[in-house]
CSV table of C-alpha atoms in Angstrom, one decimal:
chain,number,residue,atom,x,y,z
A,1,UNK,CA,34.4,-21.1,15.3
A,2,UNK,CA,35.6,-23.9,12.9
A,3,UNK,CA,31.9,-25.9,11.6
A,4,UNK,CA,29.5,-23.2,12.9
A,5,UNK,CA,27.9,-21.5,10.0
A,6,UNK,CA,25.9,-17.9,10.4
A,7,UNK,CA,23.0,-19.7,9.8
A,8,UNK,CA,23.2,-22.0,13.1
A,9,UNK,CA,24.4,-19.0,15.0
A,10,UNK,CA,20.9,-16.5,14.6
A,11,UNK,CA,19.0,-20.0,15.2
A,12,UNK,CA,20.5,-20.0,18.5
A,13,UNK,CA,20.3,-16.1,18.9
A,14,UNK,CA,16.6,-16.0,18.3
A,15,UNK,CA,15.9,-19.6,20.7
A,16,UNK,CA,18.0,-17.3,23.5
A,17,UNK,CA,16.1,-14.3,23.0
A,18,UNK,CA,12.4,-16.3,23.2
A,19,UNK,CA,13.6,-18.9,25.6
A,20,UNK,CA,11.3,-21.3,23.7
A,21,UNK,CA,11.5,-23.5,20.1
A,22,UNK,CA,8.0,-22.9,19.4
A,23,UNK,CA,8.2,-19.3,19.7
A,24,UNK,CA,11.7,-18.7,17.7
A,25,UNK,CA,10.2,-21.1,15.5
A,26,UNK,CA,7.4,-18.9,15.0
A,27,UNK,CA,10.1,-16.0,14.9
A,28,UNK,CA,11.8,-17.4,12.3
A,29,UNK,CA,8.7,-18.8,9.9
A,30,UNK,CA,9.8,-22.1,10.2
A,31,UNK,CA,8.7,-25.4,11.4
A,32,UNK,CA,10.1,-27.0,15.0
A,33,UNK,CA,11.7,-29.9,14.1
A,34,UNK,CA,14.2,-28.3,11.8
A,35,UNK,CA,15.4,-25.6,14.7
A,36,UNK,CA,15.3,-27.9,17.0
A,37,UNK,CA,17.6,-30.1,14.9
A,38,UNK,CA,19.9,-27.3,14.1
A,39,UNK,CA,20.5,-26.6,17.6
A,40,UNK,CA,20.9,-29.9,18.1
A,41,UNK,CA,23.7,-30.4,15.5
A,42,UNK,CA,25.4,-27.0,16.9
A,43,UNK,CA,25.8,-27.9,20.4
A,44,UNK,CA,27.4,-31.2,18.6
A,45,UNK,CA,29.4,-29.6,16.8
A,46,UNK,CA,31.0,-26.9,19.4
A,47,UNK,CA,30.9,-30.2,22.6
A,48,UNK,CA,28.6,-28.6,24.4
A,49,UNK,CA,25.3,-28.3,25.9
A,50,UNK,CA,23.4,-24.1,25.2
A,51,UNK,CA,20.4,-24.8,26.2
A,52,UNK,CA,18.5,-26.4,29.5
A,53,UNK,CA,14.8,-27.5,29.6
A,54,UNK,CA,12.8,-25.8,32.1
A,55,UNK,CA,8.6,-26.1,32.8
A,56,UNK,CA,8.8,-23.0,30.7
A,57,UNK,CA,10.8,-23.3,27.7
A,58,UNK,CA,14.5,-23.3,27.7
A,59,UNK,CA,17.4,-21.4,29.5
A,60,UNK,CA,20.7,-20.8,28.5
A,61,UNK,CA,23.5,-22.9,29.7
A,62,UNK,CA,26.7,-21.7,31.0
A,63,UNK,CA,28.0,-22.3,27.4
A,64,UNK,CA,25.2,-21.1,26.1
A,65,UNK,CA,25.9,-17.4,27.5
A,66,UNK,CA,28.9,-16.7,26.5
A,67,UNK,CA,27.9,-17.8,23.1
A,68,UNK,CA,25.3,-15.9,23.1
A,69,UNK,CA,27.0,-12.4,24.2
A,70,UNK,CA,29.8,-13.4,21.1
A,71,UNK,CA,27.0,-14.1,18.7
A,72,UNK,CA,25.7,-10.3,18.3
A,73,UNK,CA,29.3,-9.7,17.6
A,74,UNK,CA,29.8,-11.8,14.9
A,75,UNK,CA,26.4,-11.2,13.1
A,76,UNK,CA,26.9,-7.7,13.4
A,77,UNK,CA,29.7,-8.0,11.6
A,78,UNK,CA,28.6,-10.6,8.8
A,79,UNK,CA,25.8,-8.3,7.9
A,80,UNK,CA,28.0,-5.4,7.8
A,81,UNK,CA,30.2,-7.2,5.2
A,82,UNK,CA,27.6,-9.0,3.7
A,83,UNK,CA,25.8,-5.7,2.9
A,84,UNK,CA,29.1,-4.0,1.6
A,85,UNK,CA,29.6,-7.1,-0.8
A,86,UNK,CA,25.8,-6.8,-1.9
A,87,UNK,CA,26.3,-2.9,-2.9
A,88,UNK,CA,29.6,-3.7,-5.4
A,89,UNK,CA,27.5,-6.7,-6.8
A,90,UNK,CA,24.0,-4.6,-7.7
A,91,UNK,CA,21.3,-5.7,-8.2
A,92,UNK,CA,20.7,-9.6,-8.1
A,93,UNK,CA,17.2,-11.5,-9.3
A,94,UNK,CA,15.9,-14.9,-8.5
A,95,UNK,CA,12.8,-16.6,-10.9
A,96,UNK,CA,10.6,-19.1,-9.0
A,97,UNK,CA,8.7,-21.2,-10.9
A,98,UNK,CA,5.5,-22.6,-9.3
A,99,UNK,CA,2.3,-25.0,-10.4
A,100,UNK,CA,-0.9,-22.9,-9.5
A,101,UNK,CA,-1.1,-25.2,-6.3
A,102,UNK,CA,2.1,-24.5,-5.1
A,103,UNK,CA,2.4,-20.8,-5.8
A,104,UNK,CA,0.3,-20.2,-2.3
A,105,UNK,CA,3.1,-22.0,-0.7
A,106,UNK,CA,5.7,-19.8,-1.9
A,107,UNK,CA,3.3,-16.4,-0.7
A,108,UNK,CA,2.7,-17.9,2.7
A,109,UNK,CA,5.5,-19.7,3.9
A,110,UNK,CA,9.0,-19.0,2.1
A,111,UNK,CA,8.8,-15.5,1.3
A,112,UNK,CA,9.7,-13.8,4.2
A,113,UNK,CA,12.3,-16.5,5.3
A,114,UNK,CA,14.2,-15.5,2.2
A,115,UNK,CA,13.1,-11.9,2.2
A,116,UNK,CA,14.9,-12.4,6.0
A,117,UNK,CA,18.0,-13.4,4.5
A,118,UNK,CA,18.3,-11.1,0.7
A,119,UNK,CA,16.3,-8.0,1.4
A,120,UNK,CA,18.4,-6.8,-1.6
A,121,UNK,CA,17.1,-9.5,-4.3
A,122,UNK,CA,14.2,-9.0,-6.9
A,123,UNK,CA,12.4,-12.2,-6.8
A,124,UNK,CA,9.8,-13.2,-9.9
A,125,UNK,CA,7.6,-15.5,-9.6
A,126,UNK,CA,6.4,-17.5,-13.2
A,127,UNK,CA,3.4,-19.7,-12.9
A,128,UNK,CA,3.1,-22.4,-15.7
A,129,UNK,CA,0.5,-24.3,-17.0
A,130,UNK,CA,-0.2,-28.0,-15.9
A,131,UNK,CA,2.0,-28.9,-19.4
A,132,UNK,CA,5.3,-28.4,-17.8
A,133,UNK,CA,5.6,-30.2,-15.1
A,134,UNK,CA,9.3,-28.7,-14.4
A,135,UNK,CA,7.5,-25.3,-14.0
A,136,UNK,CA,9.7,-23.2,-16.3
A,137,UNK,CA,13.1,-25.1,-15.3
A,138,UNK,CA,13.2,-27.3,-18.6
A,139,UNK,CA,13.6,-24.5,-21.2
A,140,UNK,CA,15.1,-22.2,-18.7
A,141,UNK,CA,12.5,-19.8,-17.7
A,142,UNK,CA,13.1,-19.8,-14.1
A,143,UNK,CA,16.3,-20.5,-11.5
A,144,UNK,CA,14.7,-22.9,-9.2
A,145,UNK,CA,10.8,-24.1,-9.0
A,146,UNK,CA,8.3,-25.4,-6.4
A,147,UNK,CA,6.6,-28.5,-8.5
A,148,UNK,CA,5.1,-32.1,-7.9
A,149,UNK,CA,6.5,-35.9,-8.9
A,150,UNK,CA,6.7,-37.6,-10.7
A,151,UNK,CA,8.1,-36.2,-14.3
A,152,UNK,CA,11.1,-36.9,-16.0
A,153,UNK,CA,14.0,-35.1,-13.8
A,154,UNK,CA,16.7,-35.5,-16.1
A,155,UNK,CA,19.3,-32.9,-16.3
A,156,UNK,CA,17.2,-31.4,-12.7
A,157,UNK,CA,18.1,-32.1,-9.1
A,158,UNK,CA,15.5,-32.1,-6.9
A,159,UNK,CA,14.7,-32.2,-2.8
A,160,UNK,CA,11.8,-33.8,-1.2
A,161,UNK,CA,9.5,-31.2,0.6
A,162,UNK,CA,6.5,-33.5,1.9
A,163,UNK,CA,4.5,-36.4,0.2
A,164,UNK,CA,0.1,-35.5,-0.6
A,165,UNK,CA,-2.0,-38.5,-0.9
A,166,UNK,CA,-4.1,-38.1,-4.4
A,167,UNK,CA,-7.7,-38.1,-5.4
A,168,UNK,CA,-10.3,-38.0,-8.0
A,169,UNK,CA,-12.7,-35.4,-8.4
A,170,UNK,CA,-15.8,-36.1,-8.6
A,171,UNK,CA,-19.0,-33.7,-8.5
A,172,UNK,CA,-20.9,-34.2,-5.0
A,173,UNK,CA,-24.0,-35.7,-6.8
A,174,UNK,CA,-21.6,-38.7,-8.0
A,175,UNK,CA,-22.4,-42.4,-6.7
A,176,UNK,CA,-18.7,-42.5,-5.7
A,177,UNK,CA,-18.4,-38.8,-4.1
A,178,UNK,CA,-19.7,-40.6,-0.7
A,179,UNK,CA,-16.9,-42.9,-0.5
A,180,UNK,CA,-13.7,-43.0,1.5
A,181,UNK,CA,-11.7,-44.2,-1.0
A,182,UNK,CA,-12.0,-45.5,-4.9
A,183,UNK,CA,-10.0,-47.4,-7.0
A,184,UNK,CA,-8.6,-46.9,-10.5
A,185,UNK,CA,-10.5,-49.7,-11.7
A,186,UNK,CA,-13.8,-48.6,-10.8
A,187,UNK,CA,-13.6,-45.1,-12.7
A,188,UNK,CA,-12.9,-47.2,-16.6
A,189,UNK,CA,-15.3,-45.5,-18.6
A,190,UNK,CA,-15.6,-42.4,-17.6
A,191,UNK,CA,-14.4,-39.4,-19.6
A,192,UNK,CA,-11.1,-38.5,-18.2
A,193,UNK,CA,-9.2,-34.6,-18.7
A,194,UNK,CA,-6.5,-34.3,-21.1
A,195,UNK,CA,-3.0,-32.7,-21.1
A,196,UNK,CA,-1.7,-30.9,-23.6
A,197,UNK,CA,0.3,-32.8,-26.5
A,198,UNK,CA,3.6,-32.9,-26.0
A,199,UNK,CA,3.2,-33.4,-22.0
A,200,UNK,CA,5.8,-35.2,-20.1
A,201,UNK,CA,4.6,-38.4,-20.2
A,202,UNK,CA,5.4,-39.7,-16.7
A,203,UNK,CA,3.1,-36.4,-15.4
A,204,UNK,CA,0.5,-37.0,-17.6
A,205,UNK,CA,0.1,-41.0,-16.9
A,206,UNK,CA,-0.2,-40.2,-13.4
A,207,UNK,CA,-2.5,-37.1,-13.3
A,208,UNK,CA,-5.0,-38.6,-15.5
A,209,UNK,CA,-6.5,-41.5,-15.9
A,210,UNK,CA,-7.6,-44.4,-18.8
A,211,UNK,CA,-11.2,-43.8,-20.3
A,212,UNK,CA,-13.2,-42.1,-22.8
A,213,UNK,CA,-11.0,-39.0,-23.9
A,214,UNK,CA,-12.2,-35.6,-22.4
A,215,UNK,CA,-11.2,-31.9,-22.9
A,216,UNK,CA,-7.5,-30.7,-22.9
A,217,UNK,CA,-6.9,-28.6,-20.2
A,218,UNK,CA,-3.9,-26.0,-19.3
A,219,UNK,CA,-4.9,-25.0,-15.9
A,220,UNK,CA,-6.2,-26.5,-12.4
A,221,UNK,CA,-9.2,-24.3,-12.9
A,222,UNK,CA,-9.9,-25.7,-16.4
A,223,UNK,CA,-9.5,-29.1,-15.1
A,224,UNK,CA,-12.2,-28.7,-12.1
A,225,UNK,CA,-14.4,-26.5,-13.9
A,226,UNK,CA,-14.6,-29.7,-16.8
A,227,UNK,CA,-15.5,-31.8,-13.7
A,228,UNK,CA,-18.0,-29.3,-12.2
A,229,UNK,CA,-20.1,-28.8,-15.7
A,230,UNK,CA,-19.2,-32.5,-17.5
A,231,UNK,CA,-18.5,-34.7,-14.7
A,232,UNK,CA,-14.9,-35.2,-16.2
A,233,UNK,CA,-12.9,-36.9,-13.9
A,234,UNK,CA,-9.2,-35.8,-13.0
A,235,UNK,CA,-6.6,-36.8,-10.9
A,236,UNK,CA,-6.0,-33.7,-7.8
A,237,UNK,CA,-4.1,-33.7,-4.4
A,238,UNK,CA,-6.2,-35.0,-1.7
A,239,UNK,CA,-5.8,-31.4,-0.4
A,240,UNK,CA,-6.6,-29.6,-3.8
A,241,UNK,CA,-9.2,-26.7,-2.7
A,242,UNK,CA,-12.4,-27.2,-5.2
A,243,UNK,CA,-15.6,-25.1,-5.8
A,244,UNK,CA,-18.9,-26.1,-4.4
A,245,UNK,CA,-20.3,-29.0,-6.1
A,246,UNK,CA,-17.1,-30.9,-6.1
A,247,UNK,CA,-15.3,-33.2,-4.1
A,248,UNK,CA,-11.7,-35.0,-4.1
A,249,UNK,CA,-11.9,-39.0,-3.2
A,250,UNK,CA,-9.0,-40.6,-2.4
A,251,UNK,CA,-7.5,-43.3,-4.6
A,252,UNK,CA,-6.2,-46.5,-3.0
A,253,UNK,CA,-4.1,-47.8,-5.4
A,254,UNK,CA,-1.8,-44.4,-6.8
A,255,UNK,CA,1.3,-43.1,-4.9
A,256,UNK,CA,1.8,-40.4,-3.4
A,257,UNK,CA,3.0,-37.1,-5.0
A,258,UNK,CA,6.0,-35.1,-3.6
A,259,UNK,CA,6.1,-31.5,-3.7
A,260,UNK,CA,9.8,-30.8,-4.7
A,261,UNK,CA,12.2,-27.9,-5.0
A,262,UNK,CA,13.9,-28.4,-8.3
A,263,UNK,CA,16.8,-26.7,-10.1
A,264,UNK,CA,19.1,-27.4,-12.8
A,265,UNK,CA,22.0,-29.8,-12.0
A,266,UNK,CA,25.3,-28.4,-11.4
A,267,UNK,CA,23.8,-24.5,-10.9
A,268,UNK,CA,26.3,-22.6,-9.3
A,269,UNK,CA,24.2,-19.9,-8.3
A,270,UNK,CA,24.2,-19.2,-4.2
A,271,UNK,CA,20.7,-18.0,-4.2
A,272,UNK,CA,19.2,-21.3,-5.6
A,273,UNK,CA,20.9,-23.4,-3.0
A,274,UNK,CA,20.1,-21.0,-0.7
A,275,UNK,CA,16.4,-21.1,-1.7
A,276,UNK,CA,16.4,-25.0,-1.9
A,277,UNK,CA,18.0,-24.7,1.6
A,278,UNK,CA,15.1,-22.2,2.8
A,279,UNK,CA,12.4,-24.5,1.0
A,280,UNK,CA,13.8,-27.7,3.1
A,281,UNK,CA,13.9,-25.8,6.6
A,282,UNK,CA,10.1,-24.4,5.9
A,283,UNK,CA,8.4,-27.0,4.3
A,284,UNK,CA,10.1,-29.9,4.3
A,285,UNK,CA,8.5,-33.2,6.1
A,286,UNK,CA,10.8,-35.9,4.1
A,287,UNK,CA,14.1,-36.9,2.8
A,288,UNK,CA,16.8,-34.0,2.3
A,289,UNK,CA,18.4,-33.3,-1.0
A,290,UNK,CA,18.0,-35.8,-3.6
A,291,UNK,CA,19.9,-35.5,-7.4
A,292,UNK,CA,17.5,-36.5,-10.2
């Protein structure tokens, strides 16, 4: 079937089997609106219509049937060759690299997507220190990486996942821990975390702030535990999970920051673009692929 991919095809096999989105979403550990999109896309691509609303769910159209009693066919297949291929190649390994933050996100919600698809590949994960921002993909330590913007993407391609407000943290007894939101302006003077010499200087301008010069820190914990004891302040994702005694207030005047999948530009490997794929159908709420 000429533009139909395997992919598409146990999509639709696992919406027929449920007879509802939600629960192949489920199924599948991924999100609604990209299945639903898929589907969408296939049934443009083969003319036709698969699937018909009902109270309940979905049914399968006339169309949909007899593409559904193919479909076991040719997946049967695929994996039968698929798996023959895998045996003559060995082995194969895939490095993630991850920020602390977004090593949770690669437990939770992409492993067993991609364990789904390679059963047969050895995946490490490296977890870097807030000093590279690139998470092991700018001196080669890692095939592809789960990481924040902004920092200097050169030689890197990257895809937008979703976009996290930011905050300062404060400690709960602070005049400004009460507040919806704070500005820049009002935290001059205050004794701000350091990165590590040598940081990427896009990362570090916008994860710290302009003030009296406080510790270095390496890690997330560093960084809160210098705000729990000192009162240091430090830039975190409005969503960054802090110990008691701390708090993160939203700034009003810094962007956003996008969690990315990154890799090296013109990598020819299939299981980074298959994990970039993976990354964008589970946790992606923005733009697709973007080059950097």
């Amino acid at each position: 079937m000429p533009g139909v991919d395997l992919r598409q095809l146990r999509y639709f096999v696992a919406v027929a089997e449920e007879r509802h989105v939600g629960r192949a979403a489920a199924r599948l550990h991924m999100t609604q609106p990209p299945l639903s999109r898929a589907i969408r896309q296939l049934e443009d691509e083969l003319g036709v219509v698969l699937f018909e609303r009902t109270p309940r769910g979905v049914d399968l159209a006339p169309a949909g049937a007899v593409l559904y009693a193919e479909a076991g066919t040719l997946l049967g297949a695929a994996d039968r060759i698929r798996g023959r291929v895998r045996d003559a190649a060995g082995t194969a390994t895939l490095t993630v690299g991850t920020l602390a933050d977004t090593a949770e996100q690669v437990g939770a919600h992409l492993v067993p997507q991609f364990r789904a698809r390679f059963p047969h590949v050895r995946v490490t994960v490296h977890e870097t220190d807030l000093g590279d921002p690139t998470a092991g993909l700018r001196n080669g330590a890692v095939d592809v990486a789960l990481t924040r913007t902004p920092f200097d993407a050169t030689g890197l391609s990257a895809r937008a996942l979703h976009a996290v407000p930011v905050g300062v943290v404060l400690r709960t007894d602070d005049p400004l821990a009460g507040r919806a939101t704070v500005s820049t302006a009002e935290l001059r003077g205050r004794p701000w975390v350091r990165l590590p010499e040598g940081t990427d200087p896009v990362w570090a301008a916008f994860w710290t702030g302009e003030g009296d010069p406080g510790p270095v820190v390496r890690t997330i914990q560093e960084c809160l535990q210098a705000a729990l004891w000192n009162g240091t302040a430090a830039v975190a994702p409005a969503g960054q999970p802090v110990p008691h005694g701390l708090t993160v207030v939203p700034l009003d005047d810094r962007p956003r920051s996008t969690v990315v999948v990154a890799w090296a530009k013109g990598t020819r490997s299939p299981l980074v673009r298959a994990f970039a794929q993976i990354a964008g159908d589970t946790l992606g709420h923005g733009p697709g692929p973007q080059q950097a």
